[in-house]
Every structure is written in C-alpha cells, then in structure tokens.
C-alpha cells in the first residue's frame, strides 16, 4: 500500500494503484477545503431536509432503488435518510441532520462549492495522470456515516452500479473527517480489482431495477484491509475493487465526499440506474 504525504503523483504511485486497485493520497484536500464542504453539507441538510417523506438508503436491502425519488436523483441534489433513524412509531430518534445517510447525486454540477473542488486543477491533473482520457464527471455524494447509526455499506464493486463499457469507472473518496475502524472507514481487498465483475445493477425501460449476478461466490472478507485515513486524504478506487464499510457505532461522524469519473472515450451503459436529463449531460473539468 502506498500513501503520499504530499501531492506528488509519481510512477511509483501509478504502479501501486495498478497493483492494489486503490491509492491513498494524504492531505489532498486542505483543512479549509474540508471545512468548506462540511459547512455546505450542513447547509444543504437544513435547506433540503424533509423528515416527513424520509426516503431511505440502504445497500443491505436496496429498497431505495425502487423509488422514483432515488431513480430521478442522477441530475439533482437529494437527501436520503438512514433506515435505522426511526423508531417503531416512525419517529426520528435523533435530530434530522443526524439522521441523513447521504446526499446525491449531482453536487458536482449543481452546487458551486462542490463544483469548484471537484473540478480543481489538482483533480484534473490527477485524473490525467491516472490515464482517464477525456474525463467526464458522472456522480457525486456526501456520505455521512452518522454517529451510532451510520449504516453498513456491503462489499461491492462500483462497476456493479455505474457500468462503463470498455474501461471501469474510477471512484474518488475524500475524507472530510478522520476515518478509522471505529467510525466506519473503508475496507478493501488489495489487488482484487483484477477479478471480474461479480454483478450488475440494471434499470429497464419500465424503471424496474434488478441485479444480474455473474458469480455467486462471496468475497474473502477476512482478507479485507482497513483504509484508515486522516481528514483531507483522498482514496482513489478502481471500479472493480471490492470495498465496503461497517456500521458506525462510535460517537463520531465520518463524513466523506465521493466522486465518480469515467473516460468519455467509452460508453456509460444505457441501462445503468443513473440517468440524466438530456439537457444536463455529463461534463468534464471545463463546463460549457
Ligand atoms: Fe463504492
């Protein structure tokens, strides 16, 4: 595993990324960038919070995938709540802003602060060095991992959900707060991005979502390694790398911002769940 204490993407980093399927770049975001994104996240929670509708998100049962609220969120900024944020009477057990699972999926296009950090010169340079030609920014999310209730994200490959024909999509996971084993850091299987895709989520013409499984065998989760990182670190994730995170039972949140980028030289599968209004296509680092 290679980490970098400063931004100096080198041939060694490229080799390590190709070997492991992930790369940690410490201090990629400055403390003030992290504060800016955290403050903006809290503003969005206040502006968009709607505790009455409470659309939930869970990778354990994927029930969210049946809702139009989720299916039409590819070109919007929407909130999703933790499934275990309500009691048996349907009441929130914590304050609304501490009940939100995530915000997605077009922060990078619709919010000026997220846009600036997603489309920084530093990001464009990194993406170029990773060999992603004609990059397109596809999806963004803030994942909250709230204290005590932040839900598990089951082991998966991102290409299951964002399939690009030809070259797997790349994930960029920015730690806005320290992430460790106690508050639900990422875990990954080093080198397993060389395995084939095990499953794909499809959305058919009737807006039905289903998972097609190619390989029923599970991942050797005992071999997973925790990727504990400090605030400001960036973890680059190959689209075929199996990764997960556990429930956060600690009193600390674990806010992260994630961005997914594909090469415009390949095709975003037409039956991916994420859809865009034709007037709002994916764009690169310079927008029109
Ligand atoms: Fe993921």
Coordinates of C-alpha atoms and ligand atoms in Angstrom, one line a residue:
X1 CA 0.0 0.0 0.0
X2 CA 1.4 3.4 -1.0
X3 CA 0.5 6.6 0.8
X4 CA 1.6 10.1 -0.1
X5 CA 2.2 12.8 2.5
X6 CA 2.1 15.5 -0.3
X7 CA 0.7 15.6 -3.7
X8 CA 3.5 14.1 -5.8
X9 CA 1.8 11.5 -8.1
X10 CA 4.7 9.5 -9.3
X11 CA 5.4 6.4 -11.4
X12 CA 5.5 4.5 -8.1
X13 CA 2.0 5.7 -7.2
X14 CA 0.8 4.6 -10.6
X15 CA 2.4 1.2 -10.2
X16 CA 1.0 0.8 -6.7
X17 CA -2.5 1.8 -7.9
X18 CA -2.3 -0.7 -10.7
X19 CA -1.1 -3.4 -8.3
X20 CA -3.6 -2.7 -5.4
X21 CA -6.6 -1.2 -7.1
X22 CA -6.5 1.8 -4.7
X23 CA -4.3 4.6 -3.8
X24 CA -4.2 6.9 -0.7
X25 CA -3.1 10.5 -1.2
X26 CA -2.9 12.2 2.2
X27 CA -3.6 15.9 2.5
X28 CA -5.1 16.1 -0.9
X29 CA -7.7 18.5 0.4
X30 CA -6.7 21.3 2.7
X31 CA -8.3 21.7 6.1
X32 CA -10.1 24.8 4.8
X33 CA -11.5 22.8 1.8
X34 CA -12.8 20.2 4.2
X35 CA -14.4 22.8 6.4
X36 CA -16.0 24.4 3.3
X37 CA -17.5 21.1 2.2
X38 CA -18.7 20.2 5.7
X39 CA -20.3 23.6 6.2
X40 CA -22.0 23.4 2.8
X41 CA -23.2 19.9 3.6
X42 CA -24.8 21.2 6.8
X43 CA -26.5 24.0 4.9
X44 CA -27.9 21.5 2.4
X45 CA -29.2 19.3 5.2
X46 CA -31.1 22.3 6.6
X47 CA -32.4 23.5 3.3
X48 CA -33.4 20.2 1.8
X49 CA -34.3 18.2 5.0
X50 CA -37.8 16.7 4.7
X51 CA -38.3 14.5 7.7
X52 CA -41.9 13.8 6.6
X53 CA -41.1 11.9 3.4
X54 CA -38.0 10.2 4.8
X55 CA -36.6 8.5 1.7
X56 CA -34.2 5.9 3.0
X57 CA -31.0 4.4 1.6
X58 CA -29.6 1.0 2.4
X59 CA -27.1 -1.1 0.5
X60 CA -28.2 -4.1 2.6
X61 CA -31.6 -4.4 1.0
X62 CA -31.5 -1.9 -1.9
X63 CA -35.2 -1.0 -1.3
X64 CA -34.4 2.7 -2.2
X65 CA -33.8 1.5 -5.8
X66 CA -37.5 1.1 -6.3
X67 CA -38.4 4.7 -5.6
X68 CA -38.8 7.4 -8.2
X69 CA -37.1 9.8 -5.7
X70 CA -33.9 7.8 -6.0
X71 CA -34.2 6.9 -9.7
X72 CA -34.6 10.6 -10.7
X73 CA -31.8 11.8 -8.5
X74 CA -29.0 11.4 -11.0
X75 CA -29.2 15.1 -12.0
X76 CA -30.3 16.5 -8.7
X77 CA -29.2 17.1 -5.1
X78 CA -31.3 15.0 -2.8
X79 CA -31.2 13.7 0.7
X80 CA -31.5 10.1 1.8
X81 CA -32.1 9.0 5.4
X82 CA -30.7 6.2 7.5
X83 CA -33.0 3.2 7.7
X84 CA -32.4 2.8 11.4
X85 CA -33.0 6.5 12.1
X86 CA -36.7 6.0 13.1
X87 CA -38.3 4.1 16.0
X88 CA -41.2 1.6 15.7
X89 CA -43.6 4.6 15.7
X90 CA -42.0 6.1 12.6
X91 CA -40.4 8.9 14.6
X92 CA -36.9 10.1 14.1
X93 CA -34.7 9.0 17.0
X94 CA -32.1 11.7 16.5
X95 CA -32.1 15.3 15.1
X96 CA -32.9 15.4 11.4
X97 CA -29.4 16.4 10.4
X98 CA -28.0 13.4 12.3
X99 CA -30.4 11.0 10.5
X100 CA -29.2 11.6 7.0
X101 CA -27.4 8.8 5.3
X102 CA -26.2 10.6 2.2
X103 CA -26.8 13.5 -0.3
X104 CA -26.5 12.8 -4.0
X105 CA -26.0 12.6 -6.9
X106 CA -25.1 15.8 -8.9
X107 CA -23.5 18.0 -6.3
X108 CA -20.5 18.5 -8.6
X109 CA -22.7 20.1 -11.3
X110 CA -25.3 21.9 -9.2
X111 CA -23.6 23.3 -6.2
X112 CA -20.8 25.9 -6.7
X113 CA -18.7 24.8 -3.7
X114 CA -18.7 21.1 -4.6
X115 CA -18.2 22.1 -8.3
X116 CA -15.1 24.1 -7.5
X117 CA -13.4 21.3 -5.5
X118 CA -14.5 18.5 -7.9
X119 CA -13.2 20.5 -10.9
X120 CA -10.0 21.8 -9.3
X121 CA -6.7 21.9 -11.3
X122 CA -5.3 19.4 -8.9
X123 CA -8.1 16.9 -9.6
X124 CA -7.8 17.4 -13.4
X125 CA -4.1 16.8 -13.2
X126 CA -4.5 13.6 -11.1
X127 CA -7.2 12.2 -13.4
X128 CA -4.9 12.9 -16.4
X129 CA -2.0 11.1 -14.6
X130 CA -4.3 8.1 -13.9
X131 CA -4.9 7.8 -17.6
X132 CA -8.5 8.7 -17.8
X133 CA -8.8 10.2 -21.2
X134 CA -11.5 12.8 -22.0
X135 CA -12.8 12.6 -18.4
X136 CA -16.5 13.0 -17.5
X137 CA -17.8 13.6 -14.0
X138 CA -20.6 11.2 -13.5
X139 CA -21.8 11.1 -9.9
X140 CA -21.1 12.8 -6.5
X141 CA -22.3 12.1 -3.0
X142 CA -21.7 13.1 0.6
X143 CA -21.8 10.0 2.7
X144 CA -22.5 10.9 6.3
X145 CA -21.9 7.8 8.4
X146 CA -23.7 9.3 11.3
X147 CA -22.6 8.7 15.0
X148 CA -24.1 5.4 16.4
X149 CA -26.4 4.7 13.4
X150 CA -24.2 5.2 10.2
X151 CA -25.2 2.2 8.2
X152 CA -23.0 -0.6 6.8
X153 CA -22.1 -0.5 3.1
X154 CA -21.9 -4.1 2.0
X155 CA -18.9 -5.3 0.0
X156 CA -19.3 -4.3 -3.7
X157 CA -17.6 -3.2 -6.9
X158 CA -18.6 0.3 -8.0
X159 CA -18.9 -1.0 -11.6
X160 CA -21.9 -3.0 -10.4
X161 CA -23.8 0.3 -10.1
X162 CA -22.1 2.5 -12.6
X163 CA -21.1 0.3 -15.5
X164 CA -18.9 1.7 -18.3
X165 CA -18.4 -0.4 -21.3
X166 CA -14.6 -0.7 -22.0
X167 CA -12.9 0.9 -19.0
X168 CA -14.2 0.7 -15.4
X169 CA -15.3 3.9 -13.7
X170 CA -12.9 5.4 -11.1
X171 CA -14.0 6.4 -7.6
X172 CA -12.5 9.4 -5.7
X173 CA -13.3 9.2 -1.9
X174 CA -12.3 12.3 0.0
X175 CA -12.2 12.0 3.8
X176 CA -13.8 15.2 5.2
X177 CA -13.1 13.9 8.7
X178 CA -10.7 11.3 10.1
X179 CA -11.9 7.8 9.1
X180 CA -10.8 4.8 11.3
X181 CA -12.1 1.4 12.2
X182 CA -14.3 2.7 15.0
X183 CA -16.2 5.3 12.9
X184 CA -16.6 3.1 9.8
X185 CA -13.6 3.6 7.5
X186 CA -13.4 2.0 4.1
X187 CA -12.1 -1.6 3.8
X188 CA -10.8 -3.0 0.6
X189 CA -9.3 -6.2 -0.8
X190 CA -5.9 -5.2 -2.3
X191 CA -5.4 -6.5 -5.8
X192 CA -8.9 -7.9 -6.2
X193 CA -9.7 -5.3 -8.9
X194 CA -8.1 -7.9 -11.2
X195 CA -11.1 -10.1 -10.6
X196 CA -14.1 -10.0 -13.0
X197 CA -17.3 -8.1 -12.2
X198 CA -19.5 -10.2 -10.0
X199 CA -22.8 -8.5 -10.6
X200 CA -24.5 -5.6 -12.4
X201 CA -27.5 -3.5 -11.5
X202 CA -29.8 -2.8 -14.4
X203 CA -32.7 -0.4 -14.9
X204 CA -35.1 -1.5 -17.6
X205 CA -37.4 0.6 -19.8
X206 CA -40.1 0.3 -17.1
X207 CA -37.9 1.8 -14.4
X208 CA -37.5 -1.6 -12.7
X209 CA -34.2 -2.3 -11.0
X210 CA -32.7 -5.7 -10.9
X211 CA -29.3 -7.2 -10.1
X212 CA -27.8 -9.7 -12.6
X213 CA -25.3 -11.9 -10.8
X214 CA -22.4 -13.4 -12.8
X215 CA -20.5 -15.0 -9.9
X216 CA -22.3 -16.2 -6.8
X217 CA -19.1 -16.8 -4.8
X218 CA -18.6 -14.3 -2.0
X219 CA -15.6 -12.1 -1.3
X220 CA -12.9 -13.3 1.1
X221 CA -13.8 -10.6 3.6
X222 CA -11.3 -11.9 6.1
X223 CA -8.6 -10.6 3.8
X224 CA -10.0 -7.1 3.7
X225 CA -7.8 -4.3 4.9
X226 CA -9.0 -1.2 6.7
X227 CA -8.0 2.0 4.9
X228 CA -7.7 4.3 7.9
X229 CA -7.0 7.9 6.7
X230 CA -6.9 11.3 8.2
X231 CA -9.1 14.3 7.3
X232 CA -8.2 15.6 3.8
X233 CA -7.0 12.3 2.4
X234 CA -8.1 11.1 -1.0
X235 CA -8.6 7.4 -1.7
X236 CA -8.7 6.5 -5.4
X237 CA -10.7 3.4 -6.1
X238 CA -10.6 1.3 -9.2
X239 CA -14.2 0.5 -10.4
X240 CA -13.6 -3.3 -10.0
X241 CA -12.0 -3.1 -6.5
X242 CA -14.2 -4.8 -3.8
X243 CA -14.7 -2.4 -0.9
X244 CA -17.1 -1.9 2.0
X245 CA -17.6 0.0 5.2
X246 CA -19.0 -1.2 8.6
X247 CA -21.7 0.4 10.7
X248 CA -20.5 3.4 12.7
X249 CA -21.2 2.7 16.4
X250 CA -18.9 5.4 17.6
X251 CA -19.9 8.9 18.8
X252 CA -18.1 10.5 15.9
X253 CA -19.4 11.0 12.4
X254 CA -17.4 10.0 9.3
X255 CA -18.2 12.5 6.6
X256 CA -16.8 11.7 3.1
X257 CA -17.3 13.2 -0.3
X258 CA -17.2 10.8 -3.3
X259 CA -17.0 11.5 -6.9
X260 CA -17.0 9.1 -9.9
X261 CA -15.3 9.8 -13.1
X262 CA -15.3 7.9 -16.4
X263 CA -13.4 8.3 -19.7
X264 CA -15.5 9.9 -22.4
X265 CA -13.8 7.6 -24.9
X266 CA -16.0 4.8 -23.6
X267 CA -19.8 4.4 -23.2
X268 CA -21.9 4.8 -20.0
X269 CA -24.2 1.8 -20.2
X270 CA -27.7 2.9 -21.2
X271 CA -29.3 0.6 -18.6
X272 CA -27.4 2.0 -15.6
X273 CA -29.7 3.2 -12.8
X274 CA -28.3 6.7 -13.0
X275 CA -30.0 8.8 -15.8
X276 CA -29.5 12.4 -16.8
X277 CA -31.9 14.9 -18.4
X278 CA -30.5 15.2 -22.0
X279 CA -30.1 19.0 -21.3
X280 CA -27.7 18.2 -18.5
X281 CA -25.2 15.7 -19.9
X282 CA -22.1 14.6 -18.1
X283 CA -19.3 17.2 -18.4
X284 CA -15.6 17.2 -17.9
X285 CA -13.4 19.6 -15.9
X286 CA -14.3 22.6 -18.1
X287 CA -18.0 23.0 -18.4
X288 CA -19.9 24.7 -21.2
Ligands
LIG1 FE1 -18.4 2.1 -3.5

